[in-house]
Structures are given as structure tokens and as C-alpha cells.
PDB file of C-alpha atoms in Angstrom:
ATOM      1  CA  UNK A  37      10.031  -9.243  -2.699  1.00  0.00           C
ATOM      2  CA  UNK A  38      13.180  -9.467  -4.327  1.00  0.00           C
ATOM      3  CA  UNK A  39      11.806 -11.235  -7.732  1.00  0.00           C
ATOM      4  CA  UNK A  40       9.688  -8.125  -7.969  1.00  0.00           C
ATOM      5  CA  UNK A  41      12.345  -6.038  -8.276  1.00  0.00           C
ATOM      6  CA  UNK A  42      15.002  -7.747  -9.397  1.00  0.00           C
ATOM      7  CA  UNK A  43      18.280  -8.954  -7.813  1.00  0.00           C
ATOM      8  CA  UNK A  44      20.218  -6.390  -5.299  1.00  0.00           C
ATOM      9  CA  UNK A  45      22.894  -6.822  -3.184  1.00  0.00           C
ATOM     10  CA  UNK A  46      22.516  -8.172   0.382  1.00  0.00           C
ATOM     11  CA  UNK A  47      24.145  -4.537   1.858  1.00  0.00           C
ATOM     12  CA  UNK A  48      20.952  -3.173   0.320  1.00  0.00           C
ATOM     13  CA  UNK A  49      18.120  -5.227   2.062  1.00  0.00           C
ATOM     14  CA  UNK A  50      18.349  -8.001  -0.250  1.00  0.00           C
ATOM     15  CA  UNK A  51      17.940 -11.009  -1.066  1.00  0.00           C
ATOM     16  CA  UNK A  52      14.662 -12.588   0.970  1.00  0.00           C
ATOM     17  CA  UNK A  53      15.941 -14.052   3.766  1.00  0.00           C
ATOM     18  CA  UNK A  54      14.009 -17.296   5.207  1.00  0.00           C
ATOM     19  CA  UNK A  55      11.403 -16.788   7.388  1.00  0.00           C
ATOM     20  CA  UNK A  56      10.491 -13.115   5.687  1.00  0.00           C
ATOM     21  CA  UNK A  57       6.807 -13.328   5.261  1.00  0.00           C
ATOM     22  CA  UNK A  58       4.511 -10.401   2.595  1.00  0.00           C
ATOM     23  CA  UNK A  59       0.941  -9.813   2.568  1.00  0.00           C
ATOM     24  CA  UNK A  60       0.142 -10.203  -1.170  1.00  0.00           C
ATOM     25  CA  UNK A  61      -3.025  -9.681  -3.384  1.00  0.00           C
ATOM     26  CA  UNK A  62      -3.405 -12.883  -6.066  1.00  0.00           C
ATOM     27  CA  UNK A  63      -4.233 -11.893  -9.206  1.00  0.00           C
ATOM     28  CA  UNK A  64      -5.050 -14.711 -11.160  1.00  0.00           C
ATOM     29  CA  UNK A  65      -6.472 -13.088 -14.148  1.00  0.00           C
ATOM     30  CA  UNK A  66      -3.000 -11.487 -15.355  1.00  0.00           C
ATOM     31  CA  UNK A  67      -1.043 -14.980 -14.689  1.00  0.00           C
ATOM     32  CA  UNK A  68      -0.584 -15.243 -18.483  1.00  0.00           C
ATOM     33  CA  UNK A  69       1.154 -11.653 -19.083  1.00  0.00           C
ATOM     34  CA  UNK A  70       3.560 -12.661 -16.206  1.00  0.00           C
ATOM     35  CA  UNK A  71       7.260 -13.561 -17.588  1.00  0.00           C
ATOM     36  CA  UNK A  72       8.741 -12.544 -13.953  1.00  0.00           C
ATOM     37  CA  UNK A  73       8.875 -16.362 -12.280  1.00  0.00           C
ATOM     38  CA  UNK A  74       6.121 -15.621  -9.973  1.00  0.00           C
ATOM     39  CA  UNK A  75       2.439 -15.661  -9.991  1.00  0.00           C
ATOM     40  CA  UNK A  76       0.992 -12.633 -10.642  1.00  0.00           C
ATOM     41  CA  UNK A  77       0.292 -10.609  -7.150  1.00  0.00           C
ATOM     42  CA  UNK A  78       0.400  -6.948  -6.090  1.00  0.00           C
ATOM     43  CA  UNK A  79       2.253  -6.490  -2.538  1.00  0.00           C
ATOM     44  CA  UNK A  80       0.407  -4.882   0.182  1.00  0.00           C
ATOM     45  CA  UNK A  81       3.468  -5.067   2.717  1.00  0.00           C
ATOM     46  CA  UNK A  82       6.799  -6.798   1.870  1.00  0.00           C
ATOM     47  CA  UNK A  83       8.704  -7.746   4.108  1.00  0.00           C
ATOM     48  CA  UNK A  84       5.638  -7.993   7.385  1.00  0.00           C
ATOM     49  CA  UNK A  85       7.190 -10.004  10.518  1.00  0.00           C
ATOM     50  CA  UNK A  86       9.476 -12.554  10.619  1.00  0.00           C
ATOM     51  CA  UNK A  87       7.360 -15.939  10.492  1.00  0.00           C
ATOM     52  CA  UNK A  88       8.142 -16.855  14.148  1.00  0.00           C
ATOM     53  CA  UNK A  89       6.470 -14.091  15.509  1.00  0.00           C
ATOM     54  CA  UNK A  90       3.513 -14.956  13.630  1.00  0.00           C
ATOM     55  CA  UNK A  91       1.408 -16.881  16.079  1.00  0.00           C
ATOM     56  CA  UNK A  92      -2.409 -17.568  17.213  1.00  0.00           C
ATOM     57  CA  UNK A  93      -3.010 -13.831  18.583  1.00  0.00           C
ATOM     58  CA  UNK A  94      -0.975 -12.398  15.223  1.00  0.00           C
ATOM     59  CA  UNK A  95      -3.539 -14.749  12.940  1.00  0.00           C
ATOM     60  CA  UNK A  96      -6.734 -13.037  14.883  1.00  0.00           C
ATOM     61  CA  UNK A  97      -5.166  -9.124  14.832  1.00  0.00           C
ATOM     62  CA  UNK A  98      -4.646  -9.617  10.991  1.00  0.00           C
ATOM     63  CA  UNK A  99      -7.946 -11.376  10.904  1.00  0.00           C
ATOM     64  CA  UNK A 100      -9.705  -8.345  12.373  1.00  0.00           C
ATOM     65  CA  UNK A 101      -7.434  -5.685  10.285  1.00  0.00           C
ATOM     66  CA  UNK A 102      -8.603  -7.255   6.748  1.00  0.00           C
ATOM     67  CA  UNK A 103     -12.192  -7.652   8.200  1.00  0.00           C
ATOM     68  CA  UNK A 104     -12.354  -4.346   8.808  1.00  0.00           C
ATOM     69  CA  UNK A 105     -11.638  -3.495   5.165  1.00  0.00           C
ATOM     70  CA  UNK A 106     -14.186  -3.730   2.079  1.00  0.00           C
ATOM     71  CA  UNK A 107     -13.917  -5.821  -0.649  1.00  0.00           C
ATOM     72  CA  UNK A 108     -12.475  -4.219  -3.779  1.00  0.00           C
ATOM     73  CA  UNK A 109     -12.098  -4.016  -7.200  1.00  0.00           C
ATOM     74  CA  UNK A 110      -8.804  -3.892  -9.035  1.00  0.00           C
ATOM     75  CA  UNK A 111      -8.779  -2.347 -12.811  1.00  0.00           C
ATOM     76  CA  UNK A 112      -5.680  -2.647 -15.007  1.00  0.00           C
ATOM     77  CA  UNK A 113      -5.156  -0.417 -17.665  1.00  0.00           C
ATOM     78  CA  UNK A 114      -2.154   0.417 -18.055  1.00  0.00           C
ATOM     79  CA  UNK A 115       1.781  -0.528 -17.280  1.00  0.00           C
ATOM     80  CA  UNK A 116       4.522   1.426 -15.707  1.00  0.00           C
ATOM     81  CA  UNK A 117       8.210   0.875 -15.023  1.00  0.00           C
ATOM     82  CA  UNK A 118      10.474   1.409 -12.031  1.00  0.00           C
ATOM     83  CA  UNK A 119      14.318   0.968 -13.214  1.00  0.00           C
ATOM     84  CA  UNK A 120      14.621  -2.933 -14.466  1.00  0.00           C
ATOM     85  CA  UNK A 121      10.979  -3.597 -13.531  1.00  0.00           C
ATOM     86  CA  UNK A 122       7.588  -3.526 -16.528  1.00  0.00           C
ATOM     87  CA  UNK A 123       4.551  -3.354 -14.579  1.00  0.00           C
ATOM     88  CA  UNK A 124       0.666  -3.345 -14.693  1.00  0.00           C
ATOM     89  CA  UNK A 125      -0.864  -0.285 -12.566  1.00  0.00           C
ATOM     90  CA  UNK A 126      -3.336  -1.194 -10.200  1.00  0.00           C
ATOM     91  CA  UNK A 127      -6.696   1.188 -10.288  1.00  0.00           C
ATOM     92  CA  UNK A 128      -7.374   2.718  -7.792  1.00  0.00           C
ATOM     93  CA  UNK A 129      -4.207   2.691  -5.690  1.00  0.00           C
ATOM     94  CA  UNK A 130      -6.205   3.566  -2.642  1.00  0.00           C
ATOM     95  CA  UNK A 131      -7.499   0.180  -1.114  1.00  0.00           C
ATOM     96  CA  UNK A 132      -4.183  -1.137  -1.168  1.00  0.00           C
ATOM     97  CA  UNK A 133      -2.555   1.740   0.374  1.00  0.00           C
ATOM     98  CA  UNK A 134      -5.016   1.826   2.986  1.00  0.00           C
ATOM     99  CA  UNK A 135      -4.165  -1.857   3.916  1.00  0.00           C
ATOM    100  CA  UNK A 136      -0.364  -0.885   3.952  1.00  0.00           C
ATOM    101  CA  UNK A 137      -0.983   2.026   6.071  1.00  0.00           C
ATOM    102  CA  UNK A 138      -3.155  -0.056   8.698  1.00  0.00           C
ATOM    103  CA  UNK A 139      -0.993  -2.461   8.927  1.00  0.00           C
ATOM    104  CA  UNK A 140       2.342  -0.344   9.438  1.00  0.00           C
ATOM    105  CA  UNK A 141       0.629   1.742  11.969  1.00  0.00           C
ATOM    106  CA  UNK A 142      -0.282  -1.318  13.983  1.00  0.00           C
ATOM    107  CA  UNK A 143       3.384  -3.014  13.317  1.00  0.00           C
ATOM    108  CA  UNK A 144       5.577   0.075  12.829  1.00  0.00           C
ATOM    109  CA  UNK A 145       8.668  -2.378  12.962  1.00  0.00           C
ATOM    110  CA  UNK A 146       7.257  -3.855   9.485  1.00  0.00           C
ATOM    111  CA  UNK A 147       8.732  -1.294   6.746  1.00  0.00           C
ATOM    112  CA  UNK A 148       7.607  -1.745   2.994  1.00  0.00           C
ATOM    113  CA  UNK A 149      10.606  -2.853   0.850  1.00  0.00           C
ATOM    114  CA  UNK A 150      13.317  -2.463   4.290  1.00  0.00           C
ATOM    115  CA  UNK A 151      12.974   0.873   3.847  1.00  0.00           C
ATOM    116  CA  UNK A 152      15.124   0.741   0.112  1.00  0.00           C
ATOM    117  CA  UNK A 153      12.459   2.820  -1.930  1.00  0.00           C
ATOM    118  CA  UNK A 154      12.041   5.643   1.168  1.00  0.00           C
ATOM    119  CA  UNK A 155       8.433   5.427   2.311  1.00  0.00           C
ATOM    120  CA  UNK A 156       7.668   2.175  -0.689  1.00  0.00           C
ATOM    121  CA  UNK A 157       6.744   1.778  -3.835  1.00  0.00           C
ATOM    122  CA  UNK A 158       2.851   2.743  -5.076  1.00  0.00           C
ATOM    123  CA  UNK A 159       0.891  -0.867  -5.827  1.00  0.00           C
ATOM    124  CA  UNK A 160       1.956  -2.164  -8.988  1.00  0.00           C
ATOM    125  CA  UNK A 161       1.930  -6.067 -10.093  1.00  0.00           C
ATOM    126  CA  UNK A 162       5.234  -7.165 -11.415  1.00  0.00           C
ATOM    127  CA  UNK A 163       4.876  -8.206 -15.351  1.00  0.00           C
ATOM    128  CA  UNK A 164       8.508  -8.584 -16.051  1.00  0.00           C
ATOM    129  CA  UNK A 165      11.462  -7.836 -14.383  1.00  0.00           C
ATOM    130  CA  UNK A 166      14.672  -9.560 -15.118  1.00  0.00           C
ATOM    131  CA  UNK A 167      16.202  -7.040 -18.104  1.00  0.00           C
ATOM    132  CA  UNK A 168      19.542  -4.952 -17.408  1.00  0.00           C
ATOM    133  CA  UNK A 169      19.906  -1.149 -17.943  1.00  0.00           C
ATOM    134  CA  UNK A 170      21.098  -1.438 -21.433  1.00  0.00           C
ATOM    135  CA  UNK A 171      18.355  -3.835 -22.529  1.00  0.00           C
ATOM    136  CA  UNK A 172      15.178  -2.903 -20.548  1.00  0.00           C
ATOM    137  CA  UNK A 173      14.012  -0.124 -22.706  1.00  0.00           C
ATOM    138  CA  UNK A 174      13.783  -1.629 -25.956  1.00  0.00           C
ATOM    139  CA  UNK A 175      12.811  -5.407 -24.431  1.00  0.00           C
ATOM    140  CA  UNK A 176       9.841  -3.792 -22.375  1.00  0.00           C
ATOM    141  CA  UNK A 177       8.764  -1.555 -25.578  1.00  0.00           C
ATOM    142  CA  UNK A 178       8.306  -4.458 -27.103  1.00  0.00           C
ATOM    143  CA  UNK A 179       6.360  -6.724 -24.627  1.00  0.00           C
ATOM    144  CA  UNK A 180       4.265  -4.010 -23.709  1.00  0.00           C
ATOM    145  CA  UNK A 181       3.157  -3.923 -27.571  1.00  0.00           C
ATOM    146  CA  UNK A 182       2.334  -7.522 -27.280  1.00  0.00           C
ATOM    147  CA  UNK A 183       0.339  -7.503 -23.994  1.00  0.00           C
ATOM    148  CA  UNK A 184      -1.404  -4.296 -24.606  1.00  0.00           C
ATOM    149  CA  UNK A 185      -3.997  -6.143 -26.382  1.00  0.00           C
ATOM    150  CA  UNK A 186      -4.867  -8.012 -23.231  1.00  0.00           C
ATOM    151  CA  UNK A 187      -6.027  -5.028 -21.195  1.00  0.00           C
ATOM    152  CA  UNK A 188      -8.052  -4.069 -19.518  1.00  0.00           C
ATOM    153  CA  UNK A 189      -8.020  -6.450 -16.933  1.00  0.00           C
ATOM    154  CA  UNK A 190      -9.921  -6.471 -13.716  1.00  0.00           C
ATOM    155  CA  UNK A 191      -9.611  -8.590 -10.409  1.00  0.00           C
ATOM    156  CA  UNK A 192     -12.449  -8.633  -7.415  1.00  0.00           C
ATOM    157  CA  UNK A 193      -9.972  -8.808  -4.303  1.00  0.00           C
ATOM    158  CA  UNK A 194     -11.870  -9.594  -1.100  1.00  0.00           C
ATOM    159  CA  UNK A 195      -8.802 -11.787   0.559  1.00  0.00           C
ATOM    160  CA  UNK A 196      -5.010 -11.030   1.125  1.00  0.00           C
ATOM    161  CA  UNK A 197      -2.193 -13.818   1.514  1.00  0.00           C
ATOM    162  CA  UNK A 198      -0.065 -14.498   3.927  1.00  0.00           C
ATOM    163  CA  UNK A 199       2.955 -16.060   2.367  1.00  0.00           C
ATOM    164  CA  UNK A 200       6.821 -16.759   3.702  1.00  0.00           C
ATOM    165  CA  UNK A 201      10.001 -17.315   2.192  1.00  0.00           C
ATOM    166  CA  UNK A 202      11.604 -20.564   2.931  1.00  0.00           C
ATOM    167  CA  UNK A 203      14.796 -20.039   1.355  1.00  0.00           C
ATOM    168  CA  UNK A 204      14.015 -21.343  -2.021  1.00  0.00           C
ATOM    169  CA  UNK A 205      10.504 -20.548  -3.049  1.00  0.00           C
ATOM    170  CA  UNK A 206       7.396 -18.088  -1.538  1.00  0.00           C
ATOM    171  CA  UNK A 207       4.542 -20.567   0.306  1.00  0.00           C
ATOM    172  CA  UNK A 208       1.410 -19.894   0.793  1.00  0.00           C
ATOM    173  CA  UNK A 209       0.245 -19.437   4.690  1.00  0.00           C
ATOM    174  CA  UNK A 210      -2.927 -18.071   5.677  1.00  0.00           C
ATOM    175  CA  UNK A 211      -5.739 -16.063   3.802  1.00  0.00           C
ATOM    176  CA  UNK A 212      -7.122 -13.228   5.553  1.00  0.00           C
ATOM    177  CA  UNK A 213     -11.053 -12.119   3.620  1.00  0.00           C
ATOM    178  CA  UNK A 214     -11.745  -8.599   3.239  1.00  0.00           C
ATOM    179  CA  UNK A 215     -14.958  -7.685   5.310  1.00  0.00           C
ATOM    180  CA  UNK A 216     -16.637  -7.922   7.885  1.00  0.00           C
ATOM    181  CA  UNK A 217     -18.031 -11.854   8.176  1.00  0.00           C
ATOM    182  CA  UNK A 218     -21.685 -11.887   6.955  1.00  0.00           C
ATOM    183  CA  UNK A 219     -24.004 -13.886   9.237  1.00  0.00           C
ATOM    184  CA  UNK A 220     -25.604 -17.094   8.388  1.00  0.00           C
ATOM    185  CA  UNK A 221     -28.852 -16.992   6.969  1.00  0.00           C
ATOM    186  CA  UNK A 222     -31.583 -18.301   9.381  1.00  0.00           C
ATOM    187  CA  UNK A 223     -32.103 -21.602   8.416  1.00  0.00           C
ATOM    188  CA  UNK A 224     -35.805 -22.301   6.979  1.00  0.00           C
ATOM    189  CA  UNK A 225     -38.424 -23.901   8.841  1.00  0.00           C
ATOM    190  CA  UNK A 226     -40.561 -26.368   6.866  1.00  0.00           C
ATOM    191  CA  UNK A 227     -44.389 -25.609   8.214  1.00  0.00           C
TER     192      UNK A 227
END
């Protein structure tokens, strides 16, 4: 999404345009070391489809695709930076790059980041992201120092969001859980 990464001209890809819709991770527990605008979230596939193709039969494929995938468990250790960005790294990367490879194989037309950043960036959650080149370095030394203190940090992830850009904020649509669906219990009989 562009407020992960930070402004970019339209020739480039960007800004979101309404109707894009992302398949996100929430990650409530690092909301507080957030100073990017957004709740904190690691993408598993920005941009997916526009919203109008996402319909009844588009719900149930996606339903399936998570379903098929174990719940996980995010660790954060440690932050990284892509140019202008500060970012927590995700541990391991490999859940969430399974669910971006499932998903592009199934909609090939769906290409992480519009294709800016080759074959996409490697998970990461967006911690801060709005310095310049002559500012970043020293600005991100410094509120790494004061987050540090907060990690670790882990997250259980057994859903992924749907959400779309209406033009002036990201919604939430749909959450997809992780897993297959466990069956019921049998209810007890009283004897």
C-alpha cells in the first residue's frame, strides 16, 4: 500500500487507486510502535483484485486458500529499512510467503506492489515511514533506540483481511481464518 512505502508518483504504480483491495495480517500487539498513520499489519498481497471482481465464488476460493493454510506464529525481533521506510521483521518469513505465492499462482493477474519492487518486497510491518533521504537515517536511529525496548513481540495469526481502498481511507471487508474449520463437538447427552 502506498502508506507503507511512502508517497510515489502515479507513473510508478502509485497512489492506491479506489477499489484496490490487499490481503493484510493485523497485528495488534505492535499498534503502539506504529507512527506510519496506519494500524499495524504485514501485507500478504498488495494490490489483489479490483473490488468488483470480488464476488460470492471469489469469497469461497479465498475461503478455501486460507483454510488450507495453518495457523501461525509471528515473532518480532528485530527492524529493517527499505529506502524511506523503518520496519519490524516478521519471523519466520515463510507462512506469509507461502500465502503470497498461493494466491499469485491462483490469480497471476494480482502482482505484489504492481510489480515496482521486481518480484515484492519480503514481509515486513511498516513502523514508520514518512522521513526523506536526508533525514531518514538519523530520525530512524533514533526511534529504533526508543522502541527497541519493546521487543520482542509476538502475534498468533490464524485470519487474513480483506480490506479496499475507497479513495480516502483502507476498510475492512472480509476475514478469511487460517485452517481447516474444526468440527463441532458432539453435543452431550444428559443420561
Amino acid at each position: 500500500m502506498s502508506a507503507e512505502t511512502g508517497a510515489r508518483p502515479a507513473e510508478d504504480g502509485w497512489p492506491d487507486i479506489p477499489g484496490d483491495t490487499a490481503l493484510t495480517i493485523k497485528v495488534p500487539e505492535a499498534d503502539p510502535l506504529v507512527r506510519a498513520g496506519f494500524p499495524a499489519h504485514v501485507t500478504v498481497l498488495y494490490p489483489f483484485v479490483h473490488e468488483s471482481r470480488i464476488d460470492a465464488a471469489a469469497h469461497r476460493e479465498l475461503a478455501g486458500l486460507f483454510a488450507g493454510h495453518d495457523a501461525f506464529t509471528l515473532a518480532f525481533e528485530s527492524f529493517g529499512r527499505y529506502p524511506g521506510v523503518l520496519y519490524l521483521d516478521p519471523w519466520p518469513h515463510d507462512p506469509v510467503v507461502a500465502l503470497t505465492k498461493d494466491l499469485t499462482r491462483r490469480w497471476p493477474e494480482a502482482v505484489p506492489y504492481r510489480g515496482i519492487f521486481g518480484a515484492g518486497l519480503a514481509p515486513h510491518l511498516t513502523v514508520a515511514n514518512g522521513e526523506g533521504p536526508a533525514t531518514q537515517e538519523a530520525a530512524y536511529d533514533r526511534l529504533q533506540a526508543e522502541l527497541a525496548p519493546a521487543l520482542p513481540l509476538s502475534c498468533a495469526v490464524d485470519a487474513v483481511h480483506l480490506i479496499t481502498w475507497d479513495g480516502r481511507r483502507w476498510q475492512d471487508r472480509e476475514e478469511y481464518r487460517l485452517g481447516a474449520p474444526r468440527p463441532a463437538a458432539p453435543p452431550y447427552r444428559v443420561v
